[in-house]
mmCIF file of C-alpha atoms and ligand atoms in Angstrom:
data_model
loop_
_atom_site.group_PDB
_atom_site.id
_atom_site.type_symbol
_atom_site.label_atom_id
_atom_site.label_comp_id
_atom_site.label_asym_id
_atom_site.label_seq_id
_atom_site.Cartn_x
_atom_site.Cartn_y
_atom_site.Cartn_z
ATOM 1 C CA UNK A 1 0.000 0.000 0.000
ATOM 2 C CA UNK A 2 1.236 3.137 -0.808
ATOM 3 C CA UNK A 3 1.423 5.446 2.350
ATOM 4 C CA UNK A 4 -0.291 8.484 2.765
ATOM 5 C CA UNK A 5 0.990 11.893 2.752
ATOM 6 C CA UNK A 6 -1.338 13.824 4.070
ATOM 7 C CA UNK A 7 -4.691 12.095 5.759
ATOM 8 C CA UNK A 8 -7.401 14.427 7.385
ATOM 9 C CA UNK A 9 -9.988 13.032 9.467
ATOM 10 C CA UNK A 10 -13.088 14.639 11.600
ATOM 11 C CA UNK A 11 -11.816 17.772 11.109
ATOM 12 C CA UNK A 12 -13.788 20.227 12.361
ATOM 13 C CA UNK A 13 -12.934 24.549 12.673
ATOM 14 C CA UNK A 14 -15.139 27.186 13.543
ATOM 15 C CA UNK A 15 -14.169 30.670 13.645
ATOM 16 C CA UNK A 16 -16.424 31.808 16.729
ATOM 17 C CA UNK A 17 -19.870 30.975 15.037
ATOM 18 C CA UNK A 18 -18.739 30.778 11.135
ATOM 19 C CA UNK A 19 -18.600 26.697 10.607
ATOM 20 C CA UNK A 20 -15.147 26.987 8.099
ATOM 21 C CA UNK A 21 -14.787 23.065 8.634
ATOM 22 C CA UNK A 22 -17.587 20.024 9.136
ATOM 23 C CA UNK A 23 -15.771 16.753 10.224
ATOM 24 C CA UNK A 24 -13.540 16.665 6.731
ATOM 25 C CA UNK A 25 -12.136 13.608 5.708
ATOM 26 C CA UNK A 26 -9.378 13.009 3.074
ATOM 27 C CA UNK A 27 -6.668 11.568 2.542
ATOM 28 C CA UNK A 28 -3.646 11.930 -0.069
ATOM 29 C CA UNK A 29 -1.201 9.538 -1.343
ATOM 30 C CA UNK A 30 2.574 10.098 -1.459
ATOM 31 C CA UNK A 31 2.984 11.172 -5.016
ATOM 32 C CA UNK A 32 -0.818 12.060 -5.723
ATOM 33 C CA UNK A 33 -1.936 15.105 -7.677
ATOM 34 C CA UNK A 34 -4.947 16.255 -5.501
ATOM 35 C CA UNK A 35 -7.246 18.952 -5.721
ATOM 36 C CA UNK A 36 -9.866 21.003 -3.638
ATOM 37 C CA UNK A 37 -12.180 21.952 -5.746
ATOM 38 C CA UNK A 38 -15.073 24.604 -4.556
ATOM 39 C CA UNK A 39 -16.268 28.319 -4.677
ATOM 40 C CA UNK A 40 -15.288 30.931 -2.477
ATOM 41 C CA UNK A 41 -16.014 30.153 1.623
ATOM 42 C CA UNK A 42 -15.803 26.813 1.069
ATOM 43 C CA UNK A 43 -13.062 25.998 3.481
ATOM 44 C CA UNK A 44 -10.136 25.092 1.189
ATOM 45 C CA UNK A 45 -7.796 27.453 2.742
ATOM 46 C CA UNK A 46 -8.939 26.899 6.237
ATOM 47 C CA UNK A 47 -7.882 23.144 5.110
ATOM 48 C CA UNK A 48 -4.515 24.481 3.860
ATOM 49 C CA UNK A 49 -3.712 26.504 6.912
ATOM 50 C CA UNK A 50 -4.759 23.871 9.500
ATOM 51 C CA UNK A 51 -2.184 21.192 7.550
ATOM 52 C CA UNK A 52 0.704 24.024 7.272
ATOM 53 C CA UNK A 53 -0.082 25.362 11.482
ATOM 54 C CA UNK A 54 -1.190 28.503 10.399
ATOM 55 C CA UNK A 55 -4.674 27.802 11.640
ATOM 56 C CA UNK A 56 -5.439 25.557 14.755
ATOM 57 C CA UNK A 57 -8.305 23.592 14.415
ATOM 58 C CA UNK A 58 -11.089 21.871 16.764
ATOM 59 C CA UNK A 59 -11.278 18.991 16.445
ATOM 60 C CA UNK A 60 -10.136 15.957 14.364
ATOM 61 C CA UNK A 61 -6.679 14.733 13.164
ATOM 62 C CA UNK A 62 -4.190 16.199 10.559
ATOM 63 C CA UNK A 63 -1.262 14.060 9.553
ATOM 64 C CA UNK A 64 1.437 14.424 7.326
ATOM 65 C CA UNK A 65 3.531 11.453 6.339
ATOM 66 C CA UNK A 66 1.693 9.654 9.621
ATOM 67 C CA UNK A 67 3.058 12.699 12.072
ATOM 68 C CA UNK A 68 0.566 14.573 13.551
ATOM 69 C CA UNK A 69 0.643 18.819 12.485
ATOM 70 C CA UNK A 70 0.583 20.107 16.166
ATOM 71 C CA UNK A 71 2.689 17.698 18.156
ATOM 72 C CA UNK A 72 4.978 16.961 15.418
ATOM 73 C CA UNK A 73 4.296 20.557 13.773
ATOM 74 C CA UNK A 74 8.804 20.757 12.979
ATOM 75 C CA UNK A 75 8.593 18.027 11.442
ATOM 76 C CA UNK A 76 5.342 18.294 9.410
ATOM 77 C CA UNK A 77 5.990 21.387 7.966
ATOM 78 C CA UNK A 78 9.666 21.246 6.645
ATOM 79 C CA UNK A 79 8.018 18.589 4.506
ATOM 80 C CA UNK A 80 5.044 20.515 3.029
ATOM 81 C CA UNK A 81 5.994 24.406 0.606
ATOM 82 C CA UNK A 82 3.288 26.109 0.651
ATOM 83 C CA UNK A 83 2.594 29.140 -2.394
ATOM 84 C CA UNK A 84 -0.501 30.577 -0.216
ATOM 85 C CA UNK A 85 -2.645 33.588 -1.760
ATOM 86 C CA UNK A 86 -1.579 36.244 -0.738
ATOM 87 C CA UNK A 87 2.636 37.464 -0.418
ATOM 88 C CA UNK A 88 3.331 38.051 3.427
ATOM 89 C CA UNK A 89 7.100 38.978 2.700
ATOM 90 C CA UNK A 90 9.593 41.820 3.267
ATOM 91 C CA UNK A 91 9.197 44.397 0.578
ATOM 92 C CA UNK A 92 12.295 45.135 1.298
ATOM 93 C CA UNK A 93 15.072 42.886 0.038
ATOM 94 C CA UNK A 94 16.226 41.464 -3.479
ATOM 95 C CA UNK A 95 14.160 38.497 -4.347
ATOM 96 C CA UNK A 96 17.040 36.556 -3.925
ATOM 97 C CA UNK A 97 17.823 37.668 -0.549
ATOM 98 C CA UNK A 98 14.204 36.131 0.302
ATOM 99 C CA UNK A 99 14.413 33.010 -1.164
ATOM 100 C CA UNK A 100 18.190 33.141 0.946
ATOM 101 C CA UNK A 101 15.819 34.202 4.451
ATOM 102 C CA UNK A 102 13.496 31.233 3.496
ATOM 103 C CA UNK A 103 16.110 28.228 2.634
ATOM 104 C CA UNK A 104 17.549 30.037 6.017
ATOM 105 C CA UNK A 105 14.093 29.434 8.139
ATOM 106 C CA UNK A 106 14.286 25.687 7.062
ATOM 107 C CA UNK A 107 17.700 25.270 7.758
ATOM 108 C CA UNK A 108 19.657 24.535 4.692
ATOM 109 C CA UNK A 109 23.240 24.831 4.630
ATOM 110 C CA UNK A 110 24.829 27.937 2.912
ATOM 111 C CA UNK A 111 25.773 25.916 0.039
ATOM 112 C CA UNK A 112 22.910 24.051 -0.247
ATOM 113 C CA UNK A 113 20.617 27.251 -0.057
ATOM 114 C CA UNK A 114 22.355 28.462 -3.197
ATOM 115 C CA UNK A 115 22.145 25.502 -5.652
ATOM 116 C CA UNK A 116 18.508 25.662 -4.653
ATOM 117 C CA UNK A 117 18.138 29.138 -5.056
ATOM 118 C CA UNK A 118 19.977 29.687 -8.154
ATOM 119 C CA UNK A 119 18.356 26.572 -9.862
ATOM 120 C CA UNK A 120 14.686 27.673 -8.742
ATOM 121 C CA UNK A 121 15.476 31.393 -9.623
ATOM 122 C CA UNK A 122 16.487 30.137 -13.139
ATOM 123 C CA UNK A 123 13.759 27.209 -13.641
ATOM 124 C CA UNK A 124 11.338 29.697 -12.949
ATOM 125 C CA UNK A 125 12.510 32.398 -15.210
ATOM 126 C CA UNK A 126 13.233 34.839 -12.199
ATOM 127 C CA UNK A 127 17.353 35.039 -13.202
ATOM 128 C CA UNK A 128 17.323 38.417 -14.518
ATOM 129 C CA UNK A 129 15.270 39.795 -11.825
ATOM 130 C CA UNK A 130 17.510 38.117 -8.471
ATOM 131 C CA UNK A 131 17.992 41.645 -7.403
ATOM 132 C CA UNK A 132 14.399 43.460 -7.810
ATOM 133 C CA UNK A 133 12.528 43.809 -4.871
ATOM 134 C CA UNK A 134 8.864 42.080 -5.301
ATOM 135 C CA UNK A 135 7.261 45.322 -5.770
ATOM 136 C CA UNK A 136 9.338 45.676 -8.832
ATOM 137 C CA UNK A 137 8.124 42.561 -10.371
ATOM 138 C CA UNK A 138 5.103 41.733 -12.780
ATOM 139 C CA UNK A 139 2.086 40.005 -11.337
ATOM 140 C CA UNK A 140 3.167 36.391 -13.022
ATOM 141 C CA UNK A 141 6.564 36.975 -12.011
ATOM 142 C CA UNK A 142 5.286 37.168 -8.273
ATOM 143 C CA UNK A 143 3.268 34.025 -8.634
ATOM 144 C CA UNK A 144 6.610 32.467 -9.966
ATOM 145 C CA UNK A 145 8.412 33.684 -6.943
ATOM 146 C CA UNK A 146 5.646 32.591 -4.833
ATOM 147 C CA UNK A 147 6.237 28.944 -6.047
ATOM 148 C CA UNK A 148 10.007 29.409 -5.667
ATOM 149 C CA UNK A 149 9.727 30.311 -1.934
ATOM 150 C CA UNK A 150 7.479 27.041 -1.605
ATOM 151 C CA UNK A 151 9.943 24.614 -3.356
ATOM 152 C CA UNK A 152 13.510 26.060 -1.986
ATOM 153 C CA UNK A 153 13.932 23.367 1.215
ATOM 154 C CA UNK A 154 13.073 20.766 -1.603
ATOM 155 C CA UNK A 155 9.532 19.647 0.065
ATOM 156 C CA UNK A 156 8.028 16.186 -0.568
ATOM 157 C CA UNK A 157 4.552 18.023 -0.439
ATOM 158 C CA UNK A 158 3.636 21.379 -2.095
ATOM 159 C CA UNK A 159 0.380 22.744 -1.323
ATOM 160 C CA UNK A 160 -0.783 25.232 -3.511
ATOM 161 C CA UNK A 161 -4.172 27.800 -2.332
ATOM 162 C CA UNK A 162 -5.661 29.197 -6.267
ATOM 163 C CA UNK A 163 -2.502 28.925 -8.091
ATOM 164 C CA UNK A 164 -3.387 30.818 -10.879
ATOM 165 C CA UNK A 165 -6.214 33.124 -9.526
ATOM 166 C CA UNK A 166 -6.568 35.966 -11.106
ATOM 167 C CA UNK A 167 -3.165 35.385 -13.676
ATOM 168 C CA UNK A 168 -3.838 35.256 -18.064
ATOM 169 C CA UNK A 169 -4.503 32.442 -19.769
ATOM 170 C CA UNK A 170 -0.847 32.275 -20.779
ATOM 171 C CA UNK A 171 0.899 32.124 -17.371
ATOM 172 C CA UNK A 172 -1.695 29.862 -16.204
ATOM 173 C CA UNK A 173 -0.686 27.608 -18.881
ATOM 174 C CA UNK A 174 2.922 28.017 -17.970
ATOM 175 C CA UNK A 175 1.793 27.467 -14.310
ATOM 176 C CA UNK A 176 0.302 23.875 -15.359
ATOM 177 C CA UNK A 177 3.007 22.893 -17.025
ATOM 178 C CA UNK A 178 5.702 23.375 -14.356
ATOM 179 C CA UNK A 179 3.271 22.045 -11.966
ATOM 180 C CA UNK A 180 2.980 18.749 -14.132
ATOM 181 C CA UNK A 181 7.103 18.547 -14.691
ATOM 182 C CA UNK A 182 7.053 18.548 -10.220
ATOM 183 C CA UNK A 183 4.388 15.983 -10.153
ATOM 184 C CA UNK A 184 6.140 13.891 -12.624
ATOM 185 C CA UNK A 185 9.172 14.239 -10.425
ATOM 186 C CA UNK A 186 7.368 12.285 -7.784
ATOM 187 C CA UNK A 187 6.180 15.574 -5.948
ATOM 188 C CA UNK A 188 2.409 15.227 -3.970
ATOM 189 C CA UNK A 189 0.563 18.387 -4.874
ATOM 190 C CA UNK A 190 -2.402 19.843 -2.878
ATOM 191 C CA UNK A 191 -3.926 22.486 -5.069
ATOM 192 C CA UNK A 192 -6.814 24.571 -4.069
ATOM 193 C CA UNK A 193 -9.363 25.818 -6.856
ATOM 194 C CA UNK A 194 -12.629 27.358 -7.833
ATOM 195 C CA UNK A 195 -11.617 26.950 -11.775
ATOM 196 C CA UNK A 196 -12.958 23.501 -12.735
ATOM 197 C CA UNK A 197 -11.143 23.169 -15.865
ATOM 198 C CA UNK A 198 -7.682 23.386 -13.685
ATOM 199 C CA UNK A 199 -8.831 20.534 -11.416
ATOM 200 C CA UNK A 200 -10.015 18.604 -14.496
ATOM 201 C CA UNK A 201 -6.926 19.060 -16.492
ATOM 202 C CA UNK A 202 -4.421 18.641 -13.213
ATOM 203 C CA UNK A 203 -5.454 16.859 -11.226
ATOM 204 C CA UNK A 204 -5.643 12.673 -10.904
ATOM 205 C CA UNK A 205 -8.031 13.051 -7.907
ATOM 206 C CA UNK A 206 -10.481 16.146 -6.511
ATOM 207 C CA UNK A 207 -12.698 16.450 -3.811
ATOM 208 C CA UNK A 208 -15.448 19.083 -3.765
ATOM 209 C CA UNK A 209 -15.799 21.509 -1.152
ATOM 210 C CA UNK A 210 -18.974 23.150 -0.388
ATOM 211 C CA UNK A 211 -19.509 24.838 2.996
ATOM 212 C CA UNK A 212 -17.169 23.159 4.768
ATOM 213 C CA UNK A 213 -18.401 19.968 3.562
ATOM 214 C CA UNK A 214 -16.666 17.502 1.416
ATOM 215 C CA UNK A 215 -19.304 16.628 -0.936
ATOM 216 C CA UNK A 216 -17.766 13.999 -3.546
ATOM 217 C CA UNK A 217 -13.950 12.383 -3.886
ATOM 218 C CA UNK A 218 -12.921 10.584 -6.846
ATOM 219 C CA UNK A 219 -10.787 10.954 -10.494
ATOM 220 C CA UNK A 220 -12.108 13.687 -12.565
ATOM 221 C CA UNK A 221 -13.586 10.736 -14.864
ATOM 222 C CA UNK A 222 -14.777 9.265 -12.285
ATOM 223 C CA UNK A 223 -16.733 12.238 -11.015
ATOM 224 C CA UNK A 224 -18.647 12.755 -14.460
ATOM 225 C CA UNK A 225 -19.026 9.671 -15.561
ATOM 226 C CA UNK A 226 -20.628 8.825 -11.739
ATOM 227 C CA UNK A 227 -22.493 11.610 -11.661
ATOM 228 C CA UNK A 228 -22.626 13.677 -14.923
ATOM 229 C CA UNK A 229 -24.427 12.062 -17.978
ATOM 230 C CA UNK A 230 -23.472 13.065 -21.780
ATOM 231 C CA UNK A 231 -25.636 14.400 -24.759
ATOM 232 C CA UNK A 232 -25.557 12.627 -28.204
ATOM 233 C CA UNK A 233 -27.009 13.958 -30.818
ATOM 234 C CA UNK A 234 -28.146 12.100 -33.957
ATOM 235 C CA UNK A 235 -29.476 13.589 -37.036
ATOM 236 C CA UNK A 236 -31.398 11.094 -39.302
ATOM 237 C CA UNK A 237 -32.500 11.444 -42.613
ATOM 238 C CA UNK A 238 -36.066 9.718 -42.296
ATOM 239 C CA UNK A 239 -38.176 11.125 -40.349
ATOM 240 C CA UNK A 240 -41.800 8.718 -40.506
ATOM 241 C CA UNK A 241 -40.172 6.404 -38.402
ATOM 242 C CA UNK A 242 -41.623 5.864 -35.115
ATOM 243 C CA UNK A 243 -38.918 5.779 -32.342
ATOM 244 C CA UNK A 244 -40.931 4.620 -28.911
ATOM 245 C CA UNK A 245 -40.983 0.894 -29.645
ATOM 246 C CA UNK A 246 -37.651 0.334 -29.961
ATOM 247 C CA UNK A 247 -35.473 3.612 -28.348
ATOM 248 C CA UNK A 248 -38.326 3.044 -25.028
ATOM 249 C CA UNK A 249 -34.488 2.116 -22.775
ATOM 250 C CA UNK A 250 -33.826 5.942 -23.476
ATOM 251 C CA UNK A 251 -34.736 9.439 -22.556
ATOM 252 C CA UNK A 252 -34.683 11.257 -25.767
ATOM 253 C CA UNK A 253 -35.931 14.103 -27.323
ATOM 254 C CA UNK A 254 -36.637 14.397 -31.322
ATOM 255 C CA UNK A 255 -37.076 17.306 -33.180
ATOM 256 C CA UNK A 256 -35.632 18.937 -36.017
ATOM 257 C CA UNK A 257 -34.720 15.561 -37.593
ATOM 258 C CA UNK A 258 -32.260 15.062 -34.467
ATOM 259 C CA UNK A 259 -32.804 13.033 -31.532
ATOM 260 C CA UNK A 260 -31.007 14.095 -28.939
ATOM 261 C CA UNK A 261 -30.008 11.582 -25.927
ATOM 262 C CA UNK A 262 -28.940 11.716 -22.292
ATOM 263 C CA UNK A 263 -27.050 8.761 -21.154
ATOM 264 C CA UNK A 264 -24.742 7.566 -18.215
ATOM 265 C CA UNK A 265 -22.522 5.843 -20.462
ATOM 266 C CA UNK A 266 -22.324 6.763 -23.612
ATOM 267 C CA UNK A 267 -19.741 4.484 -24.563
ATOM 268 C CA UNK A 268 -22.292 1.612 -24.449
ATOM 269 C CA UNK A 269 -25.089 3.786 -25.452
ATOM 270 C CA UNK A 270 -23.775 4.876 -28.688
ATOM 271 C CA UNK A 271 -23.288 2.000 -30.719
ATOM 272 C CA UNK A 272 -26.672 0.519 -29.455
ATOM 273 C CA UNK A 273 -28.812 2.878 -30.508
ATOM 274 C CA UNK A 274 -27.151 3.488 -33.605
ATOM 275 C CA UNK A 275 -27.504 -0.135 -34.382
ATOM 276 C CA UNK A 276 -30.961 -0.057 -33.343
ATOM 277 C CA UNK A 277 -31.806 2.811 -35.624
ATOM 278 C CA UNK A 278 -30.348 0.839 -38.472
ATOM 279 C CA UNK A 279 -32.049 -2.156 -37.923
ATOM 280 C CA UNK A 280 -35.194 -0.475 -38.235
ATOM 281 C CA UNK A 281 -34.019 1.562 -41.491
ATOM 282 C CA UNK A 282 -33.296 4.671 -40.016
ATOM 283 C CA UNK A 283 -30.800 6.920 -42.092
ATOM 284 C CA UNK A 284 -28.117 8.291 -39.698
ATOM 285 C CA UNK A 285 -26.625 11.685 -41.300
ATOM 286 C CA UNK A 286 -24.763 12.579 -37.948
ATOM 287 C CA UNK A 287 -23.596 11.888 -34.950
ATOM 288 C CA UNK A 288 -22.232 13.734 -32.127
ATOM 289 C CA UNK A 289 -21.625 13.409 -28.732
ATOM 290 C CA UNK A 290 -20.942 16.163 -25.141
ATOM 291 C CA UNK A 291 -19.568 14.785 -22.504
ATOM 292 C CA UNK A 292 -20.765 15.703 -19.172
ATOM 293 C CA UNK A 293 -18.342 18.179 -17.705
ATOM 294 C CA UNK A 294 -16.606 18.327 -13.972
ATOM 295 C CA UNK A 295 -18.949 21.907 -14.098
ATOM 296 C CA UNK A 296 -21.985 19.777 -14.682
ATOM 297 C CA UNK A 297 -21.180 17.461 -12.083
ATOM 298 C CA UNK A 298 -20.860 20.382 -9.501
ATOM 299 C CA UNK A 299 -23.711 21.960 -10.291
ATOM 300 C CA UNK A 300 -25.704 18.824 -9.580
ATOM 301 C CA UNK A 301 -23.822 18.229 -6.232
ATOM 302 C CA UNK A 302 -24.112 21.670 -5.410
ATOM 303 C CA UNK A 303 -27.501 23.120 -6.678
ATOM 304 C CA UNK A 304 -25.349 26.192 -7.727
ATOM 305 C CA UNK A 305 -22.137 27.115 -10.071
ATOM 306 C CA UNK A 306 -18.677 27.683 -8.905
ATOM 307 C CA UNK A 307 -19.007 31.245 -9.201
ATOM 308 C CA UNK A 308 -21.801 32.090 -7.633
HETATM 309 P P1 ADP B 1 -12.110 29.209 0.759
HETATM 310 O O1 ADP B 1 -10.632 29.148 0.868
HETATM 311 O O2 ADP B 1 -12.716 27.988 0.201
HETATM 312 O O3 ADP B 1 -12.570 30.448 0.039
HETATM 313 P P2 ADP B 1 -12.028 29.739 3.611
HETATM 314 O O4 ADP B 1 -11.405 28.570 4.239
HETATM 315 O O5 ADP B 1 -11.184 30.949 3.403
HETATM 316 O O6 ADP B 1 -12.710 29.301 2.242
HETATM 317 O O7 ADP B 1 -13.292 30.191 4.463
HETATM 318 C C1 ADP B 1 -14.254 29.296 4.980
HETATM 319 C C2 ADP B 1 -15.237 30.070 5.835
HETATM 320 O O8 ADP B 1 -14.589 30.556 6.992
HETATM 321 C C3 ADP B 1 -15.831 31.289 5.160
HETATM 322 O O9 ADP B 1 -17.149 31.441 5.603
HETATM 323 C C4 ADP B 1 -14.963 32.423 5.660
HETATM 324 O O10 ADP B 1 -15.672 33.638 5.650
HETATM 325 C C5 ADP B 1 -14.638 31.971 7.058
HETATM 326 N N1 ADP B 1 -13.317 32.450 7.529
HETATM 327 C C6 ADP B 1 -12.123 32.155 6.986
HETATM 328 N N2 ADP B 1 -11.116 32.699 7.676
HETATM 329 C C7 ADP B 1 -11.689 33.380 8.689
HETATM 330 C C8 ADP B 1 -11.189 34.188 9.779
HETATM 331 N N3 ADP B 1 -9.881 34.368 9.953
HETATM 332 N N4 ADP B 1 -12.082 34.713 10.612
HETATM 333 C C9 ADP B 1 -13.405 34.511 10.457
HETATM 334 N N5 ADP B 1 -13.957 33.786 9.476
HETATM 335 C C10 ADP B 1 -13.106 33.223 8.600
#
């Protein structure tokens, strides 16, 4: 069995009578690309915070590699980086000086701090810019610096609260990618997110978050395929045909010469009904086929979109 990396059970947090956290369970393997997926006040930073110490929490247990987060809180977090939100740094040093004060704070030696620095400042594309202060940087460039802070000690586990938040379509792609190349490197990731196509497209497992409430856990596949169903759309040529007798498994609508379909599994469903509706001389012109989305599958698990 592969062990766990982080495991969460029962947790509970209330910040005096604001319920962040109802008795969360999850757990992540070592190595896993996980994601917290839900809208704004969900609890996915509370999560974050309670794993990293930042928050305390009620009740429940938080472990990390099988150490608990409070008694073994030294421990626990020189294993985890976390990029959080929002910068909490000195505005004024060199970039590189801060990246120095963090490998500092998690006790690298001088010589190790510098490989680490050097190789995140130039992995990253931060090279030119060692010596600007953060104020003197673009918005991606901070994000970049943000992830360089959480990988200098080298941590098994990077947790990651709305990565790309806010950023262009371009440096969110760049994001992903470097993300993927740490994964692939055997990192565990923890990302939080209220953009379901970065869950969908990162991730290998997600739970959704709603009001402090982990509603569903499973692969993105799994997720729609469970719980979404897909559209196919067949346009026919002949349209005296009756369709009840022999389509009466589906739920269909006709009109406009297409018949439009929403199964479960449409990888079944397909190739049955388009052999029924040649077998009783039906002329297909087209077919086409939507799968259910993650963004369906939240909507029907939480009676609203991500947005709202
Ligand atoms: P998310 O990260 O999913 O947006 P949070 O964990 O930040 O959600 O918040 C969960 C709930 O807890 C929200 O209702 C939020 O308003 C509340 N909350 C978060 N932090 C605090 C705090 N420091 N004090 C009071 N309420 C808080």
């Amino acid at each position: 069995m592969k062990e766990n990396a982080i495991e969460i059970s029962g947790l509970k947090k209330s910040y005096g009578n604001t319920v962040a956290l109802q008795k969360v369970n999850l757990s992540i393997k070592k190595g896993e690309f996980f994601g917290l997926l839900g809208p704004n006040g969900a609890g996915k930073t509370t999560t974050i915070s309670i794993l990293t110490g930042l928050v305390f929490r009620d009740e429940g247990s938080t472990l990390v590699f099988g150490e608990d987060t409070v008694e073994s809180f030294r421990y626990t977090r020189s294993k985890i980086g976390i990029a959080a939100q929002e910068l909490s740094v000195d505005w004024f040093f060199s970039i590189e000086k801060l990246l120095y004060f963090q490998a500092g704070y998690y006790g690298l030696s001088k010589k190790n701090a510098k490989k680490s620095v050097n190789s995140l400042l130039e992995r990253l594309g931060l090279d030119k810019k060692r010596n600007s202060r953060l104020r003197q940087l673009s918005g991606g460039m901070k994000r970049r610096f943000q992830l360089a802070k959480a990988l200098v000690h080298d941590p098994d586990i990077i947790i990651l609260d709305e990565p790309t938040a806010g950023v262009d379509v371009e440096l969110r792609r760049s994001l992903w990618k470097y993300l993927n190349e740490l994964h692939s490197e055997g990192k565990t990731i923890l990302l939080t997110t209220h953009y379901i196509e970065e869950a969908e497209q990162l991730c290998e497992n997600i739970a959704i978050i709603d009001e402090g409430k982990i509603l569903k856990k499973g692969s993105p596949k799994e997720l729609t395929q469970e719980l979404g169903s897909s559209g196919i759309t067949i346009k026919i040529g002949d349209v005296r045909n009756k369709f009840d007798s022999f389509l009466s498994d589906y739920s269909y609508t006709f009109n406009d010469n297409r018949l439009h379909f929403s199964v479960k599994n449409p990888d079944v469903a397909m190739p049955d009904i388009i052999q029924k509706l040649s077998e009783n001389n039906i002329k297909i012109q087209s077919v086409e086929s939507n799968s259910s989305s993650l963004e369906d599958v939240f909507l029907d698990l939480t009676g609203k979109g991500i947005d709202e």
